Amino acid sequence: MTYHLAIDIGASSGRHIVGWVQDGRMHLKEVYRFENRLVEKNGHLCWEMDRLWQNVLAGLKACRDAGYTPATLGIDTWAVDFVLLDEAGQLLGDTVAYRDGRTAGERDRLAGTLPFAEHYARTGIQYQPFNTAYQLTALGREHPAQLAAAKTFLMVPDYLNYKLTGVAANEYTNASTTALVGAKSRDWDDELIARLGLPRGIFQPIRMPGSVLGGLTPAVQAEVGFDCTVILPATHDTGSAYLAVPARDENAVTLSSGTWSLLGVENRAPITTPESCAANFTNEGGYGGTYRYLKNIMGLWMIQSVRRELGEKTGTRPSFPELIAAAREASAFPGLVDADDARFLAPASMIDEVTAACVDAGYPAPQTTGEVMQTIYNSLADDYRRAVQTLQTLTGKTCTSVNIVGGGSQDDYLNQRTANATGLPVCAGPTEGTALGNLMVQFLAAGEFASLQAARDAIRNSFTIQEVNPQ
C-alpha cells in the first residue's frame, strides 16, 4: 500500500492525516493532532513558528510509528501570513498573525500611492485589513531594519516546506492571497511591489500546485527516520478544500466552512470589475489554473471564540453539540449582526461584542448562551444568503446548490439554516475537505487517478455526503 500524508494546519489546530487509494476509494486516517494558538509577543499577536515546526516533526514520527510511512507529503495552512529570513536562512523578527491590529488604516495610508480600486484591478484580491501587502508595508514602517535585512519571503506553508527540504519557493495559491500577484499573469507584479516600496528580491519564483519540491533534508531524515517526497498541494487551505467538493455542476456554490467561511464558485478567468471590487469578492488562485471567486465571511471563529471564552470562565469548555443544543432552545430569538464586521476579528470578549452589536442593530440584548449562539447562527445564515445573491449578480449564474466542506459541514443546525436562508439544497461533506484536497493533488501526482474529475467522482463513493433541503 502506498501512503500519502496531508499536514493540514489551521488557525486553531493542526492534523497529520494519512491517505491512500484502494479499489478506487479514498481512505483517510488521522495519526496526529495538535493545538495551534496565538500568543502575545512584543506588543503583537504572533504565531509560534518553532512550536509549529516541532509539531510537524512529531507528526511525521507518529506516522512512522503507526506504520504509515508516507511516500509523499504536502502541507497546507491559512493564507496571508509570512516569515522573513536573513542571509543565513534564519527567522527575522516575530511571525505576526493576521488578527493583529498593526495594519489598521494601512489602506488609507497607501491611497495616494496605490488607490485600492487600481490595486484590486491588478490583483483581483479583496480588501481585508490584514492583506499581506498591508502587513509588509506596516512592517516596513515599524521595523525597517528587518525588511532591509530580509533575503527571503516565505508564507507559512512555504517556510515549513523550506524547513523540510531546504528549498525556498512560493506556492501559487497562497502567494495569490498576498495582493501582490497579477490576477491574469499569475506572477509577482513587479510594478506594484515597487510602488509599495517593497524589495523585489525577497520574493521567490512562484510554483504551481502539483510541483515536486524535493526530498527531506538529511537532518530531517535523521530526526524522523525516513525520507519522502514533498509535493506542493494547494498550500492555501481554502484552495485545497475547494478541490474536495464532489462532482457537481458549474453553478454549484462551494462553502468551505471552518474558522473562516469562504463562499464562492470556481472560475476559469478572474473577475476584476468595479462592481466586483465594490462587492469585495476575491479571485484567489486555484489548482489547475482556476480561480476561487469567493466572499470571506467571519465563520466559525465566532463560535470557537464563544466556546473558548466560556471555558475560561467555567474551567470547562462546552462541546460544540452542547452549544448547538443551546441555540436550538433559543431558536425564536431574533438577534442579528453583520458577521463581516471587523469588530468580530479579535475582540477581547466575543460574547460581549455580539451582545453589543445586537443592541446596536436594534435587537434585544442576548441574555443567555443560547441567545448568543442563536444570534451567531442567524447572522451566518443571513450572510450566506446575501453572498449567494451577490454572487449570482456578479457572475450571471443561477446557483443550484450549496456544497459545504470542512469541519463546519458537521453542524446540522447551521446546514439546515443555510438551506432555509438561501433557498438552495445543501450537500454537506466531506468533513476533512481541506486534508482531502491536499491529498488529491498527491494522488494525482502518483497516478492514483487519471484526472481531477475522476478524483472528484470518487469522493461520493468514499465519504458520506449529507443532503439537506430548504424547509
mmCIF file of N, CA and C in Angstrom, residues 250-374:
data_model
loop_
_atom_site.group_PDB
_atom_site.id
_atom_site.type_symbol
_atom_site.label_atom_id
_atom_site.label_comp_id
_atom_site.label_asym_id
_atom_site.label_seq_id
_atom_site.Cartn_x
_atom_site.Cartn_y
_atom_site.Cartn_z
ATOM 1 N N GLU A 250 -21.482 23.309 -12.757
ATOM 2 C CA GLU A 250 -20.673 24.522 -12.656
ATOM 3 C C GLU A 250 -21.390 25.660 -11.934
ATOM 4 N N ASN A 251 -22.685 25.522 -11.691
ATOM 5 C CA ASN A 251 -23.427 26.562 -10.982
ATOM 6 C C ASN A 251 -23.600 26.263 -9.498
ATOM 7 N N ALA A 252 -22.927 25.218 -9.016
ATOM 8 C CA ALA A 252 -22.990 24.900 -7.591
ATOM 9 C C ALA A 252 -22.060 25.834 -6.822
ATOM 10 N N VAL A 253 -22.513 26.248 -5.665
ATOM 11 C CA VAL A 253 -21.724 27.105 -4.784
ATOM 12 C C VAL A 253 -20.941 26.226 -3.816
ATOM 13 N N THR A 254 -19.696 26.599 -3.558
ATOM 14 C CA THR A 254 -18.898 25.900 -2.558
ATOM 15 C C THR A 254 -18.763 26.779 -1.326
ATOM 16 N N LEU A 255 -18.956 26.178 -0.160
ATOM 17 C CA LEU A 255 -18.761 26.870 1.106
ATOM 18 C C LEU A 255 -17.766 26.071 1.928
ATOM 19 N N SER A 256 -16.545 26.589 2.031
ATOM 20 C CA SER A 256 -15.539 25.977 2.882
ATOM 21 C C SER A 256 -15.755 26.513 4.286
ATOM 22 N N SER A 257 -16.186 25.643 5.182
ATOM 23 C CA SER A 257 -16.663 26.073 6.497
ATOM 24 C C SER A 257 -15.708 25.628 7.590
ATOM 25 N N GLY A 258 -14.978 26.606 8.128
ATOM 26 C CA GLY A 258 -14.061 26.358 9.232
ATOM 27 C C GLY A 258 -13.978 27.627 10.059
ATOM 28 N N THR A 259 -12.786 27.959 10.525
ATOM 29 C CA THR A 259 -12.602 29.213 11.251
ATOM 30 C C THR A 259 -13.145 30.371 10.424
ATOM 31 N N TRP A 260 -12.883 30.334 9.122
ATOM 32 C CA TRP A 260 -13.492 31.260 8.171
ATOM 33 C C TRP A 260 -14.512 30.509 7.333
ATOM 34 N N SER A 261 -15.523 31.211 6.867
ATOM 35 C CA SER A 261 -16.435 30.676 5.863
ATOM 36 C C SER A 261 -16.081 31.330 4.538
ATOM 37 N N LEU A 262 -15.740 30.521 3.535
ATOM 38 C CA LEU A 262 -15.359 31.026 2.220
ATOM 39 C C LEU A 262 -16.383 30.523 1.223
ATOM 40 N N LEU A 263 -17.205 31.429 0.724
ATOM 41 C CA LEU A 263 -18.331 31.044 -0.129
ATOM 42 C C LEU A 263 -18.128 31.582 -1.533
ATOM 43 N N GLY A 264 -18.167 30.673 -2.517
ATOM 44 C CA GLY A 264 -17.972 31.137 -3.890
ATOM 45 C C GLY A 264 -18.062 30.023 -4.910
ATOM 46 N N VAL A 265 -17.500 30.288 -6.076
ATOM 47 C CA VAL A 265 -17.511 29.340 -7.187
ATOM 48 C C VAL A 265 -16.102 29.258 -7.776
ATOM 49 N N GLU A 266 -15.920 28.282 -8.634
ATOM 50 C CA GLU A 266 -14.650 28.098 -9.322
ATOM 51 C C GLU A 266 -14.790 28.654 -10.735
ATOM 52 N N ASN A 267 -13.922 29.596 -11.094
ATOM 53 C CA ASN A 267 -13.953 30.211 -12.423
ATOM 54 C C ASN A 267 -12.684 29.901 -13.193
ATOM 55 N N ARG A 268 -12.773 30.092 -14.506
ATOM 56 C CA ARG A 268 -11.592 29.912 -15.360
ATOM 57 C C ARG A 268 -10.891 31.232 -15.659
ATOM 58 N N ALA A 269 -11.507 32.343 -15.302
ATOM 59 C CA ALA A 269 -10.911 33.665 -15.514
ATOM 60 C C ALA A 269 -11.270 34.554 -14.334
ATOM 61 N N PRO A 270 -10.391 35.496 -13.977
ATOM 62 C CA PRO A 270 -10.703 36.382 -12.858
ATOM 63 C C PRO A 270 -11.770 37.405 -13.227
ATOM 64 N N ILE A 271 -12.508 37.862 -12.233
ATOM 65 C CA ILE A 271 -13.482 38.939 -12.402
ATOM 66 C C ILE A 271 -12.983 40.124 -11.582
ATOM 67 N N THR A 272 -12.516 41.164 -12.243
ATOM 68 C CA THR A 272 -11.903 42.300 -11.549
ATOM 69 C C THR A 272 -12.613 43.604 -11.885
ATOM 70 N N THR A 273 -13.909 43.520 -12.127
ATOM 71 C CA THR A 273 -14.684 44.696 -12.489
ATOM 72 C C THR A 273 -14.877 45.616 -11.288
ATOM 73 N N PRO A 274 -15.229 46.877 -11.515
ATOM 74 C CA PRO A 274 -15.536 47.777 -10.395
ATOM 75 C C PRO A 274 -16.668 47.243 -9.522
ATOM 76 N N GLU A 275 -17.654 46.576 -10.136
ATOM 77 C CA GLU A 275 -18.754 46.023 -9.364
ATOM 78 C C GLU A 275 -18.266 44.916 -8.427
ATOM 79 N N SER A 276 -17.357 44.109 -8.916
ATOM 80 C CA SER A 276 -16.783 43.050 -8.085
ATOM 81 C C SER A 276 -15.956 43.648 -6.956
ATOM 82 N N CYS A 277 -15.225 44.698 -7.266
ATOM 83 C CA CYS A 277 -14.437 45.402 -6.249
ATOM 84 C C CYS A 277 -15.346 45.958 -5.163
ATOM 85 N N ALA A 278 -16.444 46.592 -5.567
ATOM 86 C CA ALA A 278 -17.375 47.189 -4.606
ATOM 87 C C ALA A 278 -18.008 46.123 -3.714
ATOM 88 N N ALA A 279 -18.235 44.932 -4.275
ATOM 89 C CA ALA A 279 -18.827 43.837 -3.501
ATOM 90 C C ALA A 279 -17.789 43.107 -2.659
ATOM 91 N N ASN A 280 -16.503 43.421 -2.876
ATOM 92 C CA ASN A 280 -15.386 42.845 -2.123
ATOM 93 C C ASN A 280 -15.321 41.328 -2.265
ATOM 94 N N PHE A 281 -15.535 40.846 -3.505
ATOM 95 C CA PHE A 281 -15.288 39.440 -3.812
ATOM 96 C C PHE A 281 -13.840 39.295 -4.251
ATOM 97 N N THR A 282 -13.273 38.156 -3.977
ATOM 98 C CA THR A 282 -11.853 37.958 -4.255
ATOM 99 C C THR A 282 -11.647 36.906 -5.333
ATOM 100 N N ASN A 283 -10.488 36.954 -5.990
ATOM 101 C CA ASN A 283 -10.095 35.994 -7.025
ATOM 102 C C ASN A 283 -8.791 35.321 -6.579
ATOM 103 N N GLU A 284 -8.906 34.274 -5.791
ATOM 104 C CA GLU A 284 -7.724 33.586 -5.301
ATOM 105 C C GLU A 284 -7.330 32.478 -6.260
ATOM 106 N N GLY A 285 -6.037 32.309 -6.426
ATOM 107 C CA GLY A 285 -5.549 31.291 -7.345
ATOM 108 C C GLY A 285 -5.893 29.895 -6.883
ATOM 109 N N GLY A 286 -6.244 29.026 -7.843
ATOM 110 C CA GLY A 286 -6.624 27.653 -7.524
ATOM 111 C C GLY A 286 -5.801 26.645 -8.298
ATOM 112 N N TYR A 287 -6.067 25.398 -8.038
ATOM 113 C CA TYR A 287 -5.383 24.297 -8.711
ATOM 114 C C TYR A 287 -5.775 24.269 -10.185
ATOM 115 N N GLY A 288 -4.803 23.962 -11.043
ATOM 116 C CA GLY A 288 -5.086 23.795 -12.457
ATOM 117 C C GLY A 288 -5.440 25.082 -13.176
ATOM 118 N N GLY A 289 -4.954 26.214 -12.678
ATOM 119 C CA GLY A 289 -5.200 27.481 -13.360
ATOM 120 C C GLY A 289 -6.573 28.061 -13.132
ATOM 121 N N THR A 290 -7.295 27.562 -12.121
ATOM 122 C CA THR A 290 -8.620 28.096 -11.822
ATOM 123 C C THR A 290 -8.516 29.260 -10.834
ATOM 124 N N TYR A 291 -9.649 29.921 -10.635
ATOM 125 C CA TYR A 291 -9.742 30.997 -9.661
ATOM 126 C C TYR A 291 -10.909 30.691 -8.723
ATOM 127 N N ARG A 292 -10.658 30.841 -7.438
ATOM 128 C CA ARG A 292 -11.729 30.738 -6.456
ATOM 129 C C ARG A 292 -12.313 32.136 -6.297
ATOM 130 N N TYR A 293 -13.493 32.298 -6.842
ATOM 131 C CA TYR A 293 -14.164 33.597 -6.780
ATOM 132 C C TYR A 293 -15.113 33.538 -5.594
ATOM 133 N N LEU A 294 -14.757 34.240 -4.526
ATOM 134 C CA LEU A 294 -15.470 33.996 -3.282
ATOM 135 C C LEU A 294 -15.523 35.215 -2.375
ATOM 136 N N LYS A 295 -16.317 35.052 -1.342
ATOM 137 C CA LYS A 295 -16.503 36.057 -0.304
ATOM 138 C C LYS A 295 -16.011 35.485 1.012
ATOM 139 N N ASN A 296 -15.178 36.242 1.716
ATOM 140 C CA ASN A 296 -14.746 35.856 3.060
ATOM 141 C C ASN A 296 -15.816 36.253 4.071
ATOM 142 N N ILE A 297 -16.220 35.300 4.902
ATOM 143 C CA ILE A 297 -17.206 35.533 5.954
ATOM 144 C C ILE A 297 -16.584 35.064 7.267
ATOM 145 N N MET A 298 -16.872 35.750 8.346
ATOM 146 C CA MET A 298 -16.168 35.505 9.607
ATOM 147 C C MET A 298 -16.177 34.041 10.020
ATOM 148 N N GLY A 299 -17.259 33.339 9.831
ATOM 149 C CA GLY A 299 -17.283 31.896 10.005
ATOM 150 C C GLY A 299 -17.322 31.413 11.438
ATOM 151 N N LEU A 300 -16.832 30.165 11.624
ATOM 152 C CA LEU A 300 -16.948 29.505 12.916
ATOM 153 C C LEU A 300 -16.034 30.106 13.970
ATOM 154 N N TRP A 301 -15.209 31.053 13.584
ATOM 155 C CA TRP A 301 -14.382 31.769 14.547
ATOM 156 C C TRP A 301 -15.243 32.338 15.672
ATOM 157 N N MET A 302 -16.413 32.843 15.328
ATOM 158 C CA MET A 302 -17.289 33.430 16.341
ATOM 159 C C MET A 302 -17.727 32.365 17.350
ATOM 160 N N ILE A 303 -18.077 31.181 16.852
ATOM 161 C CA ILE A 303 -18.491 30.092 17.732
ATOM 162 C C ILE A 303 -17.298 29.557 18.522
ATOM 163 N N GLN A 304 -16.158 29.392 17.867
ATOM 164 C CA GLN A 304 -14.953 28.928 18.550
ATOM 165 C C GLN A 304 -14.568 29.875 19.683
ATOM 166 N N SER A 305 -14.713 31.176 19.433
ATOM 167 C CA SER A 305 -14.349 32.161 20.445
ATOM 168 C C SER A 305 -15.294 32.109 21.642
ATOM 169 N N VAL A 306 -16.590 31.946 21.371
ATOM 170 C CA VAL A 306 -17.556 31.807 22.468
ATOM 171 C C VAL A 306 -17.222 30.572 23.298
ATOM 172 N N ARG A 307 -16.919 29.482 22.640
ATOM 173 C CA ARG A 307 -16.591 28.231 23.341
ATOM 174 C C ARG A 307 -15.347 28.403 24.209
ATOM 175 N N ARG A 308 -14.321 29.033 23.664
ATOM 176 C CA ARG A 308 -13.085 29.249 24.407
ATOM 177 C C ARG A 308 -13.331 30.176 25.609
ATOM 178 N N GLU A 309 -14.121 31.212 25.379
ATOM 179 C CA GLU A 309 -14.412 32.177 26.439
ATOM 180 C C GLU A 309 -15.196 31.532 27.579
ATOM 181 N N LEU A 310 -16.180 30.718 27.257
ATOM 182 C CA LEU A 310 -16.936 30.028 28.288
ATOM 183 C C LEU A 310 -16.054 29.063 29.067
ATOM 184 N N GLY A 311 -15.115 28.433 28.371
ATOM 185 C CA GLY A 311 -14.179 27.532 29.044
ATOM 186 C C GLY A 311 -13.294 28.261 30.035
ATOM 187 N N GLU A 312 -12.876 29.470 29.656
ATOM 188 C CA GLU A 312 -12.038 30.260 30.559
ATOM 189 C C GLU A 312 -12.821 30.709 31.790
ATOM 190 N N LYS A 313 -14.111 30.943 31.619
ATOM 191 C CA LYS A 313 -14.938 31.407 32.743
ATOM 192 C C LYS A 313 -15.300 30.274 33.701
ATOM 193 N N THR A 314 -15.543 29.092 33.142
ATOM 194 C CA THR A 314 -16.045 27.993 33.972
ATOM 195 C C THR A 314 -15.009 26.914 34.256
ATOM 196 N N GLY A 315 -13.905 26.916 33.506
ATOM 197 C CA GLY A 315 -12.900 25.879 33.673
ATOM 198 C C GLY A 315 -13.131 24.672 32.788
ATOM 199 N N THR A 316 -14.289 24.616 32.115
ATOM 200 C CA THR A 316 -14.605 23.501 31.213
ATOM 201 C C THR A 316 -15.234 24.045 29.944
ATOM 202 N N ARG A 317 -14.628 23.743 28.814
ATOM 203 C CA ARG A 317 -15.195 24.206 27.549
ATOM 204 C C ARG A 317 -16.423 23.375 27.185
ATOM 205 N N PRO A 318 -17.532 24.022 26.852
ATOM 206 C CA PRO A 318 -18.679 23.248 26.373
ATOM 207 C C PRO A 318 -18.354 22.611 25.031
ATOM 208 N N SER A 319 -18.978 21.484 24.742
ATOM 209 C CA SER A 319 -18.776 20.847 23.441
ATOM 210 C C SER A 319 -19.562 21.606 22.384
ATOM 211 N N PHE A 320 -19.202 21.406 21.126
ATOM 212 C CA PHE A 320 -19.966 22.034 20.055
ATOM 213 C C PHE A 320 -21.421 21.545 20.045
ATOM 214 N N PRO A 321 -21.672 20.234 20.253
ATOM 215 C CA PRO A 321 -23.073 19.804 20.332
ATOM 216 C C PRO A 321 -23.844 20.507 21.459
ATOM 217 N N GLU A 322 -23.188 20.787 22.567
ATOM 218 C CA GLU A 322 -23.863 21.494 23.662
ATOM 219 C C GLU A 322 -24.223 22.916 23.248
ATOM 220 N N LEU A 323 -23.321 23.573 22.536
ATOM 221 C CA LEU A 323 -23.601 24.931 22.067
ATOM 222 C C LEU A 323 -24.722 24.927 21.030
ATOM 223 N N ILE A 324 -24.731 23.924 20.165
ATOM 224 C CA ILE A 324 -25.803 23.810 19.165
ATOM 225 C C ILE A 324 -27.145 23.583 19.859
ATOM 226 N N ALA A 325 -27.155 22.733 20.875
ATOM 227 C CA ALA A 325 -28.390 22.468 21.611
ATOM 228 C C ALA A 325 -28.905 23.737 22.289
ATOM 229 N N ALA A 326 -27.973 24.545 22.815
ATOM 230 C CA ALA A 326 -28.379 25.804 23.448
ATOM 231 C C ALA A 326 -29.012 26.740 22.425
ATOM 232 N N ALA A 327 -28.452 26.770 21.218
ATOM 233 C CA ALA A 327 -29.022 27.617 20.166
ATOM 234 C C ALA A 327 -30.418 27.128 19.773
ATOM 235 N N ARG A 328 -30.588 25.831 19.652
ATOM 236 C CA ARG A 328 -31.903 25.280 19.290
ATOM 237 C C ARG A 328 -32.966 25.689 20.316
ATOM 238 N N GLU A 329 -32.582 25.676 21.591
ATOM 239 C CA GLU A 329 -33.532 26.047 22.634
ATOM 240 C C GLU A 329 -33.929 27.520 22.541
ATOM 241 N N ALA A 330 -33.044 28.325 21.942
ATOM 242 C CA ALA A 330 -33.324 29.755 21.796
ATOM 243 C C ALA A 330 -33.640 30.099 20.347
ATOM 244 N N SER A 331 -34.184 29.144 19.590
ATOM 245 C CA SER A 331 -34.350 29.318 18.146
ATOM 246 C C SER A 331 -35.266 30.480 17.770
ATOM 247 N N ALA A 332 -36.125 30.908 18.712
ATOM 248 C CA ALA A 332 -37.030 32.022 18.401
ATOM 249 C C ALA A 332 -36.375 33.385 18.608
ATOM 250 N N PHE A 333 -35.154 33.400 19.151
ATOM 251 C CA PHE A 333 -34.517 34.694 19.421
ATOM 252 C C PHE A 333 -34.163 35.375 18.100
ATOM 253 N N PRO A 334 -34.519 36.664 17.908
ATOM 254 C CA PRO A 334 -34.373 37.303 16.595
ATOM 255 C C PRO A 334 -33.035 37.996 16.340
ATOM 256 N N GLY A 335 -32.110 37.943 17.277
ATOM 257 C CA GLY A 335 -30.865 38.707 17.160
ATOM 258 C C GLY A 335 -30.147 38.499 15.839
ATOM 259 N N LEU A 336 -29.587 39.592 15.302
ATOM 260 C CA LEU A 336 -28.907 39.536 14.014
ATOM 261 C C LEU A 336 -27.819 40.602 13.992
ATOM 262 N N VAL A 337 -26.609 40.211 13.588
ATOM 263 C CA VAL A 337 -25.496 41.160 13.459
ATOM 264 C C VAL A 337 -24.831 40.937 12.107
ATOM 265 N N ASP A 338 -23.965 41.860 11.726
ATOM 266 C CA ASP A 338 -23.193 41.719 10.493
ATOM 267 C C ASP A 338 -21.940 40.911 10.813
ATOM 268 N N ALA A 339 -21.932 39.641 10.429
ATOM 269 C CA ALA A 339 -20.821 38.753 10.763
ATOM 270 C C ALA A 339 -19.510 39.202 10.139
ATOM 271 N N ASP A 340 -19.569 40.058 9.120
ATOM 272 C CA ASP A 340 -18.355 40.515 8.455
ATOM 273 C C ASP A 340 -17.728 41.735 9.127
ATOM 274 N N ASP A 341 -18.387 42.266 10.157
ATOM 275 C CA ASP A 341 -17.885 43.473 10.812
ATOM 276 C C ASP A 341 -16.523 43.187 11.443
ATOM 277 N N ALA A 342 -15.567 44.101 11.241
ATOM 278 C CA ALA A 342 -14.219 43.925 11.775
ATOM 279 C C ALA A 342 -14.205 43.864 13.294
ATOM 280 N N ARG A 343 -15.292 44.277 13.941
ATOM 281 C CA ARG A 343 -15.337 44.230 15.403
ATOM 282 C C ARG A 343 -15.255 42.801 15.923
ATOM 283 N N PHE A 344 -15.545 41.805 15.054
ATOM 284 C CA PHE A 344 -15.501 40.409 15.475
ATOM 285 C C PHE A 344 -14.170 39.731 15.141
ATOM 286 N N LEU A 345 -13.213 40.481 14.608
ATOM 287 C CA LEU A 345 -11.951 39.892 14.170
ATOM 288 C C LEU A 345 -11.131 39.375 15.344
ATOM 289 N N ALA A 346 -10.997 40.152 16.395
ATOM 290 C CA ALA A 346 -10.221 39.733 17.566
ATOM 291 C C ALA A 346 -10.682 40.484 18.803
ATOM 292 N N PRO A 347 -11.969 40.390 19.164
ATOM 293 C CA PRO A 347 -12.460 41.135 20.332
ATOM 294 C C PRO A 347 -11.949 40.543 21.635
ATOM 295 N N ALA A 348 -11.871 41.383 22.663
ATOM 296 C CA ALA A 348 -11.475 40.888 23.979
ATOM 297 C C ALA A 348 -12.492 39.872 24.488
ATOM 298 N N SER A 349 -13.764 40.089 24.177
ATOM 299 C CA SER A 349 -14.829 39.149 24.546
ATOM 300 C C SER A 349 -15.792 39.039 23.375
ATOM 301 N N MET A 350 -15.862 37.860 22.760
ATOM 302 C CA MET A 350 -16.795 37.668 21.651
ATOM 303 C C MET A 350 -18.235 37.766 22.143
ATOM 304 N N ILE A 351 -18.497 37.242 23.330
ATOM 305 C CA ILE A 351 -19.858 37.285 23.864
ATOM 306 C C ILE A 351 -20.312 38.730 24.053
ATOM 307 N N ASP A 352 -19.453 39.553 24.639
ATOM 308 C CA ASP A 352 -19.795 40.960 24.848
ATOM 309 C C ASP A 352 -19.951 41.692 23.520
ATOM 310 N N GLU A 353 -19.090 41.344 22.535
ATOM 311 C CA GLU A 353 -19.131 42.034 21.243
ATOM 312 C C GLU A 353 -20.404 41.687 20.482
ATOM 313 N N VAL A 354 -20.785 40.421 20.501
ATOM 314 C CA VAL A 354 -22.036 40.008 19.838
ATOM 315 C C VAL A 354 -23.220 40.678 20.516
ATOM 316 N N THR A 355 -23.192 40.734 21.831
ATOM 317 C CA THR A 355 -24.286 41.364 22.577
ATOM 318 C C THR A 355 -24.405 42.840 22.230
ATOM 319 N N ALA A 356 -23.267 43.550 22.227
ATOM 320 C CA ALA A 356 -23.278 44.974 21.912
ATOM 321 C C ALA A 356 -23.717 45.222 20.473
ATOM 322 N N ALA A 357 -23.239 44.399 19.540
ATOM 323 C CA ALA A 357 -23.597 44.570 18.131
ATOM 324 C C ALA A 357 -25.084 44.303 17.916
ATOM 325 N N CYS A 358 -25.617 43.357 18.648
ATOM 326 C CA CYS A 358 -27.041 43.044 18.541
ATOM 327 C C CYS A 358 -27.881 44.253 18.965
ATOM 328 N N VAL A 359 -27.501 44.871 20.074
ATOM 329 C CA VAL A 359 -28.203 46.064 20.546
ATOM 330 C C VAL A 359 -28.032 47.209 19.549
ATOM 331 N N ASP A 360 -26.806 47.385 19.018
ATOM 332 C CA ASP A 360 -26.547 48.435 18.031
ATOM 333 C C ASP A 360 -27.431 48.281 16.799
ATOM 334 N N ALA A 361 -27.765 47.020 16.460
ATOM 335 C CA ALA A 361 -28.588 46.755 15.277
ATOM 336 C C ALA A 361 -30.082 46.857 15.572
ATOM 337 N N GLY A 362 -30.439 47.173 16.830
ATOM 338 C CA GLY A 362 -31.840 47.359 17.174
ATOM 339 C C GLY A 362 -32.556 46.124 17.671
ATOM 340 N N TYR A 363 -31.800 45.100 18.046
ATOM 341 C CA TYR A 363 -32.400 43.872 18.558
ATOM 342 C C TYR A 363 -32.218 43.801 20.071
ATOM 343 N N PRO A 364 -32.981 42.929 20.735
ATOM 344 C CA PRO A 364 -32.789 42.759 22.177
ATOM 345 C C PRO A 364 -31.391 42.221 22.474
ATOM 346 N N ALA A 365 -30.875 42.552 23.640
ATOM 347 C CA ALA A 365 -29.569 42.032 24.046
ATOM 348 C C ALA A 365 -29.702 40.557 24.415
ATOM 349 N N PRO A 366 -28.868 39.681 23.861
ATOM 350 C CA PRO A 366 -28.897 38.270 24.267
ATOM 351 C C PRO A 366 -28.605 38.145 25.766
ATOM 352 N N GLN A 367 -29.386 37.325 26.445
ATOM 353 C CA GLN A 367 -29.242 37.166 27.890
ATOM 354 C C GLN A 367 -28.627 35.815 28.275
ATOM 355 N N THR A 368 -28.633 34.864 27.363
ATOM 356 C CA THR A 368 -28.140 33.520 27.667
ATOM 357 C C THR A 368 -27.148 33.087 26.593
ATOM 358 N N THR A 369 -26.420 32.031 26.911
ATOM 359 C CA THR A 369 -25.507 31.462 25.917
ATOM 360 C C THR A 369 -26.278 31.048 24.673
ATOM 361 N N GLY A 370 -27.450 30.460 24.863
ATOM 362 C CA GLY A 370 -28.260 30.041 23.723
ATOM 363 C C GLY A 370 -28.639 31.207 22.831
ATOM 364 N N GLU A 371 -28.983 32.348 23.428
ATOM 365 C CA GLU A 371 -29.366 33.518 22.628
ATOM 366 C C GLU A 371 -28.164 34.111 21.903
ATOM 367 N N VAL A 372 -26.976 34.067 22.523
ATOM 368 C CA VAL A 372 -25.759 34.498 21.825
ATOM 369 C C VAL A 372 -25.504 33.578 20.635
ATOM 370 N N MET A 373 -25.612 32.267 20.864
ATOM 371 C CA MET A 373 -25.373 31.314 19.793
ATOM 372 C C MET A 373 -26.402 31.459 18.683
ATOM 373 N N GLN A 374 -27.659 31.654 19.044
ATOM 374 C CA GLN A 374 -28.689 31.812 18.026
ATOM 375 C C GLN A 374 -28.442 33.061 17.193
#
